[in-house]
Tab-separated table of C-alpha atoms in Angstrom:
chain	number	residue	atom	x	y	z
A	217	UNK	CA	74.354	87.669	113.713
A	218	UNK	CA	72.631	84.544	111.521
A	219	UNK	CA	69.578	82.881	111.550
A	220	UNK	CA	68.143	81.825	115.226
A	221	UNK	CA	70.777	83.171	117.048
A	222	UNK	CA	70.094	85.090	119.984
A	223	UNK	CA	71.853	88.451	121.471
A	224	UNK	CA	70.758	90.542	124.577
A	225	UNK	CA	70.237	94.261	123.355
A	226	UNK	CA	72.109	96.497	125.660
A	227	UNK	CA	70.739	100.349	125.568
A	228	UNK	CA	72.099	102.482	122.484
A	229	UNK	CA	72.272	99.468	120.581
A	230	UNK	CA	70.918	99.825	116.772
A	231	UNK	CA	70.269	97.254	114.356
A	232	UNK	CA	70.404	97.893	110.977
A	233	UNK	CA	68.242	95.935	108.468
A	234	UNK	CA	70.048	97.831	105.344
A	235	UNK	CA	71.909	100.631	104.805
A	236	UNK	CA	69.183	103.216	105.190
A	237	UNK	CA	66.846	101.467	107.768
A	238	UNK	CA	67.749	100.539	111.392
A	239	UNK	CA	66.403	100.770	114.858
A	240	UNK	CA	67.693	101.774	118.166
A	241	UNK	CA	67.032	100.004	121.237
A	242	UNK	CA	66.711	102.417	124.424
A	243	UNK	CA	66.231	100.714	128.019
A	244	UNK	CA	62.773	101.464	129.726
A	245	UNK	CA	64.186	102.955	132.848
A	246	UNK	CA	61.353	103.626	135.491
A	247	UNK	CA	59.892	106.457	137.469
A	248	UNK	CA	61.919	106.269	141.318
A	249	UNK	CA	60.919	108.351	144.675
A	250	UNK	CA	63.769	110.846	143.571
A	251	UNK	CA	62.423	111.860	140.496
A	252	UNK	CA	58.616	112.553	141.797
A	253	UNK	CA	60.456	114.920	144.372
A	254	UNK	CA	62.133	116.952	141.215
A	255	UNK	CA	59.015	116.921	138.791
A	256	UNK	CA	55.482	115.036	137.977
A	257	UNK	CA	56.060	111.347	136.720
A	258	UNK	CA	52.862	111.651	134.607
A	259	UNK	CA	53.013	114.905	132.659
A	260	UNK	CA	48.939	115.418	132.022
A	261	UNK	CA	48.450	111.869	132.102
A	262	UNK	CA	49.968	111.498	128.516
A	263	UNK	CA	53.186	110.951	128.901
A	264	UNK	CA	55.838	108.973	131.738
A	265	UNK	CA	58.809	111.011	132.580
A	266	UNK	CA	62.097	108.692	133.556
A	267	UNK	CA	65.637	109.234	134.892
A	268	UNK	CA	67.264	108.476	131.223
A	269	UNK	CA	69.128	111.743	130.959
A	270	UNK	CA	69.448	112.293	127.208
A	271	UNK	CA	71.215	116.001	127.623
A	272	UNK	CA	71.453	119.033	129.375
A	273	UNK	CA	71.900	122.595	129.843
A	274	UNK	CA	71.924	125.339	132.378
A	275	UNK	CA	68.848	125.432	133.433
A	276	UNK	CA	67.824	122.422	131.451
A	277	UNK	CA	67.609	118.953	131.257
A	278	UNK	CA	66.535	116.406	129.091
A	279	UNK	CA	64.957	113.180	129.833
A	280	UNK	CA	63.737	110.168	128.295
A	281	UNK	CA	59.727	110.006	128.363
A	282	UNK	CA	57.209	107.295	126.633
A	283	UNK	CA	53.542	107.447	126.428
A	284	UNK	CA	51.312	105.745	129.232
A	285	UNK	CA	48.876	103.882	127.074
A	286	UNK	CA	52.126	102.609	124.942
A	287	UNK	CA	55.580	102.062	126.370
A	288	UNK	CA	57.027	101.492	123.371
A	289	UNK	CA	56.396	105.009	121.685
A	290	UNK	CA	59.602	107.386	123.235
A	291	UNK	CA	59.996	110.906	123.028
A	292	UNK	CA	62.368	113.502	124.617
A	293	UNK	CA	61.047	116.247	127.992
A	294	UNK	CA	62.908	119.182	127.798
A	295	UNK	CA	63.024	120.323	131.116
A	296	UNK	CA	63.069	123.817	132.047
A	297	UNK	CA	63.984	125.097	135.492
A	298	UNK	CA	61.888	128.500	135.236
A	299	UNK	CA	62.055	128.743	139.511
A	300	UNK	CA	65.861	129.533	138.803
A	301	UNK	CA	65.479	131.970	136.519
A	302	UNK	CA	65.332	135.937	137.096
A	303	UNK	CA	61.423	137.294	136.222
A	304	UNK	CA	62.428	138.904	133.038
A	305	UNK	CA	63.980	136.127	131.762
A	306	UNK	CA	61.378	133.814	132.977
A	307	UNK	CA	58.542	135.703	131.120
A	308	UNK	CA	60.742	135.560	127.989
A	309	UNK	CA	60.693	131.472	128.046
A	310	UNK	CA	57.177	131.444	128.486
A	311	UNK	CA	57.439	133.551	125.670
A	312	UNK	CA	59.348	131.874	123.266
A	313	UNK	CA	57.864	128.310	124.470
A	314	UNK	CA	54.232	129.862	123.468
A	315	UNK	CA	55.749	130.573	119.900
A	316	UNK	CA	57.226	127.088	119.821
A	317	UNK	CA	53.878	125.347	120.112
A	318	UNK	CA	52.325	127.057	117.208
A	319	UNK	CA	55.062	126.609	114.589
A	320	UNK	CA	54.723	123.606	112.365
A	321	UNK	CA	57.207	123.139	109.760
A	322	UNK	CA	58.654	119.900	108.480
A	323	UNK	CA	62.012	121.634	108.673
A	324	UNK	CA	61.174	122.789	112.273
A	325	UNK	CA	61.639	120.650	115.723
A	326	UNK	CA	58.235	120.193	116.412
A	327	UNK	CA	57.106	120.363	119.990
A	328	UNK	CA	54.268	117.546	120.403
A	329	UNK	CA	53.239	119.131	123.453
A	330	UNK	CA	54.062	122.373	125.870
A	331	UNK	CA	53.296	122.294	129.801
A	332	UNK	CA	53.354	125.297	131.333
A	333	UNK	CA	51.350	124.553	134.524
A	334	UNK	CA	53.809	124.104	136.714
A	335	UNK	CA	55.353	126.750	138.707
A	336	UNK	CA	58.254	125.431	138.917
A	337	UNK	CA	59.243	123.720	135.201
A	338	UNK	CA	58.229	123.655	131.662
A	339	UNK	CA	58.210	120.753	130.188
A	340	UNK	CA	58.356	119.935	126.313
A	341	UNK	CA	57.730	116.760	124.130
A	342	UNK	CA	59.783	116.077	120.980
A	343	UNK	CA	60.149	112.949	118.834
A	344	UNK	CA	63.625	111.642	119.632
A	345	UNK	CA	65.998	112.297	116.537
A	346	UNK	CA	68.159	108.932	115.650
A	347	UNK	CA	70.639	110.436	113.601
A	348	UNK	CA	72.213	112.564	115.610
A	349	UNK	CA	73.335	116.691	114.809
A	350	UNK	CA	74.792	118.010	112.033
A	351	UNK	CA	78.057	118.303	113.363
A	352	UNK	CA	78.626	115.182	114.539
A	353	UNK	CA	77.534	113.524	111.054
A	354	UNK	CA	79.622	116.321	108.827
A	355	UNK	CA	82.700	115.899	111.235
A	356	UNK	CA	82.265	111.582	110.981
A	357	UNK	CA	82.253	112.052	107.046
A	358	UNK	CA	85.105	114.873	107.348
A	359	UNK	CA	83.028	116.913	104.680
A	360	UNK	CA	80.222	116.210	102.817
A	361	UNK	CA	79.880	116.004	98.990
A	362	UNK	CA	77.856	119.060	97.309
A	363	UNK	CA	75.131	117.135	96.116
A	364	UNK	CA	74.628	115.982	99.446
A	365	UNK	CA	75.640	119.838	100.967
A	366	UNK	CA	73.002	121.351	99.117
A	367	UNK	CA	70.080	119.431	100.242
A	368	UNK	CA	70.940	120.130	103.455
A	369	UNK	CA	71.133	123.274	102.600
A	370	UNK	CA	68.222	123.665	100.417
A	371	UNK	CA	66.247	122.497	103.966
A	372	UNK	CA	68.090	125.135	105.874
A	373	UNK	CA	66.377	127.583	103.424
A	374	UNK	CA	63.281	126.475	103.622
A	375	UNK	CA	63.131	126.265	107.639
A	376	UNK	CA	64.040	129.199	108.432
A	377	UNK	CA	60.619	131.233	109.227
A	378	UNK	CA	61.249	132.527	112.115
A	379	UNK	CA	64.167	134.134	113.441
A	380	UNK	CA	66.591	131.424	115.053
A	381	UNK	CA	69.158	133.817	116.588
A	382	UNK	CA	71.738	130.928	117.258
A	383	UNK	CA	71.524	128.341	114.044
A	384	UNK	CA	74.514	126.085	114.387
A	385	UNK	CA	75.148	122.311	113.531
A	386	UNK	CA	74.753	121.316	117.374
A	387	UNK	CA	71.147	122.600	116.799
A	388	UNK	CA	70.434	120.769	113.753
A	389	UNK	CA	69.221	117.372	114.079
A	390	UNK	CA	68.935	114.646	111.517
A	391	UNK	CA	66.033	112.015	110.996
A	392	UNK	CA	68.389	109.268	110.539
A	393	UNK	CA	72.040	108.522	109.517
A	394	UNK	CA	71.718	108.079	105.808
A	395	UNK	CA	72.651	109.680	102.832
A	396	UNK	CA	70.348	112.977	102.152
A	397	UNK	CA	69.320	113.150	105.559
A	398	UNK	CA	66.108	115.061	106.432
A	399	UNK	CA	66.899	117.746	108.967
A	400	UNK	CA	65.174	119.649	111.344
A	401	UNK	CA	65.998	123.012	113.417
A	402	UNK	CA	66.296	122.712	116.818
A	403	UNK	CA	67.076	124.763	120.289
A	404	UNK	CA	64.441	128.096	119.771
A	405	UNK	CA	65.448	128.706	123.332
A	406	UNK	CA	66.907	132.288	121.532
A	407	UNK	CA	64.084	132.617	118.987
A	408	UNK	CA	61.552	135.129	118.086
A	409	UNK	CA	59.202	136.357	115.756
A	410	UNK	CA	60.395	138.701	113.214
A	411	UNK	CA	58.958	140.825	110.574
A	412	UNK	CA	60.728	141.882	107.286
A	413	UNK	CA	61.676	145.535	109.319
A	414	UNK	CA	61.591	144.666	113.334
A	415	UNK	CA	64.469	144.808	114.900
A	416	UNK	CA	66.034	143.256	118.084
A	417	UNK	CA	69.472	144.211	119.647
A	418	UNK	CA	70.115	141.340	122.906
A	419	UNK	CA	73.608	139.560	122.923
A	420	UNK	CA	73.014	136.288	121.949
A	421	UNK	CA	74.138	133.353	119.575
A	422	UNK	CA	77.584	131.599	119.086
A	423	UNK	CA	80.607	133.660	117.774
A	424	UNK	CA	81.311	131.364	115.150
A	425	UNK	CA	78.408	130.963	113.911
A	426	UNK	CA	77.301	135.008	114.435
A	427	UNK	CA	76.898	137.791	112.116
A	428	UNK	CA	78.839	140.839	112.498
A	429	UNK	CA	76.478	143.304	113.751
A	430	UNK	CA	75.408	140.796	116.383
A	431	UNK	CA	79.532	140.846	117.216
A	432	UNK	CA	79.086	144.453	117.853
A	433	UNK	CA	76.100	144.053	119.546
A	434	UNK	CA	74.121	146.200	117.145
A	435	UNK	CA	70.564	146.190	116.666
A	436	UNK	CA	69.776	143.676	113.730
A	437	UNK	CA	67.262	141.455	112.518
A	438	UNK	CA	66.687	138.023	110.556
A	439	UNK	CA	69.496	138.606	108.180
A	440	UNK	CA	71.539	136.972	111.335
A	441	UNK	CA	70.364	134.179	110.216
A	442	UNK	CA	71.606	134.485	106.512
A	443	UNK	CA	74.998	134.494	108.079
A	444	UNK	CA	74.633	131.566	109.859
A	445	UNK	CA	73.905	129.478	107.217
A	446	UNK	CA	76.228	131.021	105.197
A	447	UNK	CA	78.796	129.589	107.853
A	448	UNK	CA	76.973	126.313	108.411
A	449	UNK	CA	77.527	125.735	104.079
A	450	UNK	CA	81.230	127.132	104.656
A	451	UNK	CA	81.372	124.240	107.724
A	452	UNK	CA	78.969	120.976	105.194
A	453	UNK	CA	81.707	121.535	102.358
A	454	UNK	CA	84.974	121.812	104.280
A	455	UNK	CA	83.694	120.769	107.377
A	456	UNK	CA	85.975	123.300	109.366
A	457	UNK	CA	84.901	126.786	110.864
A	458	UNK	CA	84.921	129.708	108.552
A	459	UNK	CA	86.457	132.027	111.236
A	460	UNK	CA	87.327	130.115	114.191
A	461	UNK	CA	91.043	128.799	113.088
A	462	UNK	CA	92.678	126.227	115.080
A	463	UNK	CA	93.939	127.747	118.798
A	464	UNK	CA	92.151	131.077	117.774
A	465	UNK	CA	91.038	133.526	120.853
A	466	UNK	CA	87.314	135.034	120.750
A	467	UNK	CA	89.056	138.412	120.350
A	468	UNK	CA	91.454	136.995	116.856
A	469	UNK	CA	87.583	135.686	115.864
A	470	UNK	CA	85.773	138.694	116.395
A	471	UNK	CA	88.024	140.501	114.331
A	472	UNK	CA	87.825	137.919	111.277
A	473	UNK	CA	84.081	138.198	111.535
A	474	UNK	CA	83.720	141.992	111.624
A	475	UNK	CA	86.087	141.880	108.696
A	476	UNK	CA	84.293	139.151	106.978
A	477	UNK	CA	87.831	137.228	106.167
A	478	UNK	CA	86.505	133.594	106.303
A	479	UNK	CA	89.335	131.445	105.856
A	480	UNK	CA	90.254	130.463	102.011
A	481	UNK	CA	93.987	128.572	102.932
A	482	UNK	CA	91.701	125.791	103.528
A	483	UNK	CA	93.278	122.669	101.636
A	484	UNK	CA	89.905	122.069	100.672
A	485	UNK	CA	88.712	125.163	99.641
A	486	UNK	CA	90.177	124.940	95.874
A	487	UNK	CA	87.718	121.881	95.362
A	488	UNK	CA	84.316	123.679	96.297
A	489	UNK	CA	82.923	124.840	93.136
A	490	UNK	CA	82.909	128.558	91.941
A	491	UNK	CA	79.211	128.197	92.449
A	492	UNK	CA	79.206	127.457	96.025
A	493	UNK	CA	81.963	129.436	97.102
A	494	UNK	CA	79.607	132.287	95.402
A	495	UNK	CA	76.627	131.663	97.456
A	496	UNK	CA	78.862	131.373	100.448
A	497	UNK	CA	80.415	135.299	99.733
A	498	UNK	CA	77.212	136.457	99.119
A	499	UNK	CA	75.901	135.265	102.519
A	500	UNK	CA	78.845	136.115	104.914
A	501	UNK	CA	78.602	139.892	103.260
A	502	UNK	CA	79.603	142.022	106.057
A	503	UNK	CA	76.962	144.380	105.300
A	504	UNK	CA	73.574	143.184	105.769
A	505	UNK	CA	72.008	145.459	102.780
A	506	UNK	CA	74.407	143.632	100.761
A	507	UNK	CA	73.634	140.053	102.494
A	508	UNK	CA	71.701	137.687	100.064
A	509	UNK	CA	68.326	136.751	102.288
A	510	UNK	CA	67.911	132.324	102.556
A	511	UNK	CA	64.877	132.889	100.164
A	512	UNK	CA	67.207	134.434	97.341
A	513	UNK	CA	69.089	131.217	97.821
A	514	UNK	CA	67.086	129.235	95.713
A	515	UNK	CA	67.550	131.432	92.975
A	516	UNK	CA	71.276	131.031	93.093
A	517	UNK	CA	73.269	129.241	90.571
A	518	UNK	CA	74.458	126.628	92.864
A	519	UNK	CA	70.774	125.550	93.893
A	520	UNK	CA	69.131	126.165	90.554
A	521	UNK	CA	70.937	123.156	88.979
A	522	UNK	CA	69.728	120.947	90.916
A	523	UNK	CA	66.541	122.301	92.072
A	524	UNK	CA	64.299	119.505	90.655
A	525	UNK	CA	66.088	116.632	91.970
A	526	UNK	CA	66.340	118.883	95.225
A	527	UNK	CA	62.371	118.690	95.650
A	528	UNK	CA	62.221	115.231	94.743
A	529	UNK	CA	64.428	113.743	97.655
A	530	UNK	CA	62.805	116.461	99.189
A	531	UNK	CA	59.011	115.301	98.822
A	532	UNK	CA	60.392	111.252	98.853
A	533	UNK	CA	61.528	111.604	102.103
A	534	UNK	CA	58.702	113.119	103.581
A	535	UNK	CA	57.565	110.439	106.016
A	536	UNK	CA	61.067	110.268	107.770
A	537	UNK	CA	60.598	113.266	109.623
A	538	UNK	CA	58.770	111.648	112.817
């Protein structure tokens, strides 16, 4: 578009000023009869709750929501239908909601504000993400370069304080669409506290994505979670599955996992470095004694050369997290 020419912004439209700094336009859709009936318009007279559905779950939705004393300032309401849920389970959300509002972490979805009031619904307040998850952007770029890998990675590492129980690319989100993204962690709908020897033994998490003894529904703890990213590296660098093969059954997947036999006929699995593929073994170790733990990770080979420039982007990039 050139100088003094005019266009009418329709909603999901995003200009870009260069190639690291753009803006996305999202239509102001108002409060209507239908949504007062399903939950409060004004959520503690903060924030305005619309009928912009922006994704959904189960029991969940989630909505587009702005503040009332500025329109222009949007955030996401996560939605959660606690009336449909069975008492256990209910307690357990108010549960894991309660540890949600007191973690703060750059590297951590970060939950401006938690209503539990009603008796009905919770309701939660995030910043709204522009770039989209990690598996959308790794699967757009068909793999990612290493450099670019490992400071995903190297965030992964640093984010992961509390146990996640179900880390995946759809639950990662990115800042913005650029090269070295910032990232955050998302969906702590499964998590918990841990401590270096608790242990937990519920069936949860995705099978691709899920350690062995969680396959075997064992009890474990948060070296789960050194899998996963173990398997979320495996997916940045080759941006495939590391056990979930094309037209494979949960049952043909369940057996690669408990075996640990992540997929090397990979055309490009000769051209990730010795280094990586290194870290990678030593996190999908079928034995968690033997499993390296994410904090060891920056001690490995593959991060340790560029662990300097890793911090810089790292500290440079700060303010992009909203």
């Amino acid at each position: 578009m050139g100088k003094d020419q005019n266009i009418i912004l329709l909603d999901g439209c995003t200009i870009h000023l260069n190639s690291e700094l753009g803006y996305t336009f999202v239509q102001s859709y108002p409060p209507t009869s239908h949504t007062e009936k399903m939950y409060p318009v004004n959520l503690d007279n903060e924030y305005k709750l619309t009928e912009k559905r922006l994704g959904y779950g189960s029991q969940t939705k989630i909505v587009l929501a702005s503040a009332i004393d500025h329109d222009t300032k949007q955030f996401a309401c996560k939605i959660i239908n606690i009336k449909s849920l069975v008492k256990e389970l209910a307690e357990k959300v108010k549960i894991q909601l309660a540890i949600i509002r007191h973690v703060q972490h750059p590297c951590i979805l970060k939950a401006i504000k938690v209503n539990l009031l009603s008796e009905d619904n919770a309701f939660v307040i995030m910043p709204i993400y522009q770039g989209g998850t990690l598996q959308d952007f790794v699967l757009q770029r068909q793999r990612l370069p290493e450099n670019e890998a490992r400071f995903i990675f190297y965030q992964l590492i640093r984010g992961i304080i509390i146990i996640h129980r179900d880390l995946k690319p759809e639950n990662i989100f990115l800042a913005r669409d650029k090269q070295f993204p910032r990232i955050v962690i998302a969906d702590f709908g499964l998590a918990a506290w841990m401590t270096e020897t608790s242990f937990l033994s519920e069936d949860v998490g995705t099978l691709a994505y899920s350690a062995p003894e969680l396959v075997e529904g064992k009890q474990y703890n948060a070296q789960i979670d050194d899998w996963s990213i173990g398997a979320i590296l495996y997916f940045l660098l080759t941006s495939r599955h590391a056990f979930a093969l094309d037209g494979a059954e949960d049952e043909d997947i369940q057996k690669l996992v408990l075996s640990g036999n992540y997929d090397t006929s990979n055309p490009v699995w000769p051209e990730v470095s010795s280094e990586a593929k290194k870290l990678i073994g030593e996190l999908l170790a079928v034995d968690p004694k033997t499993r390296i733990r994410a904090g060891s990770c920056l001690q490995s080979e593959w991060i340790l050369k560029d662990l300097d420039m890793l911090e810089r982007i790292y500290l440079a990039t700060e303010s992009e997290v909203p």
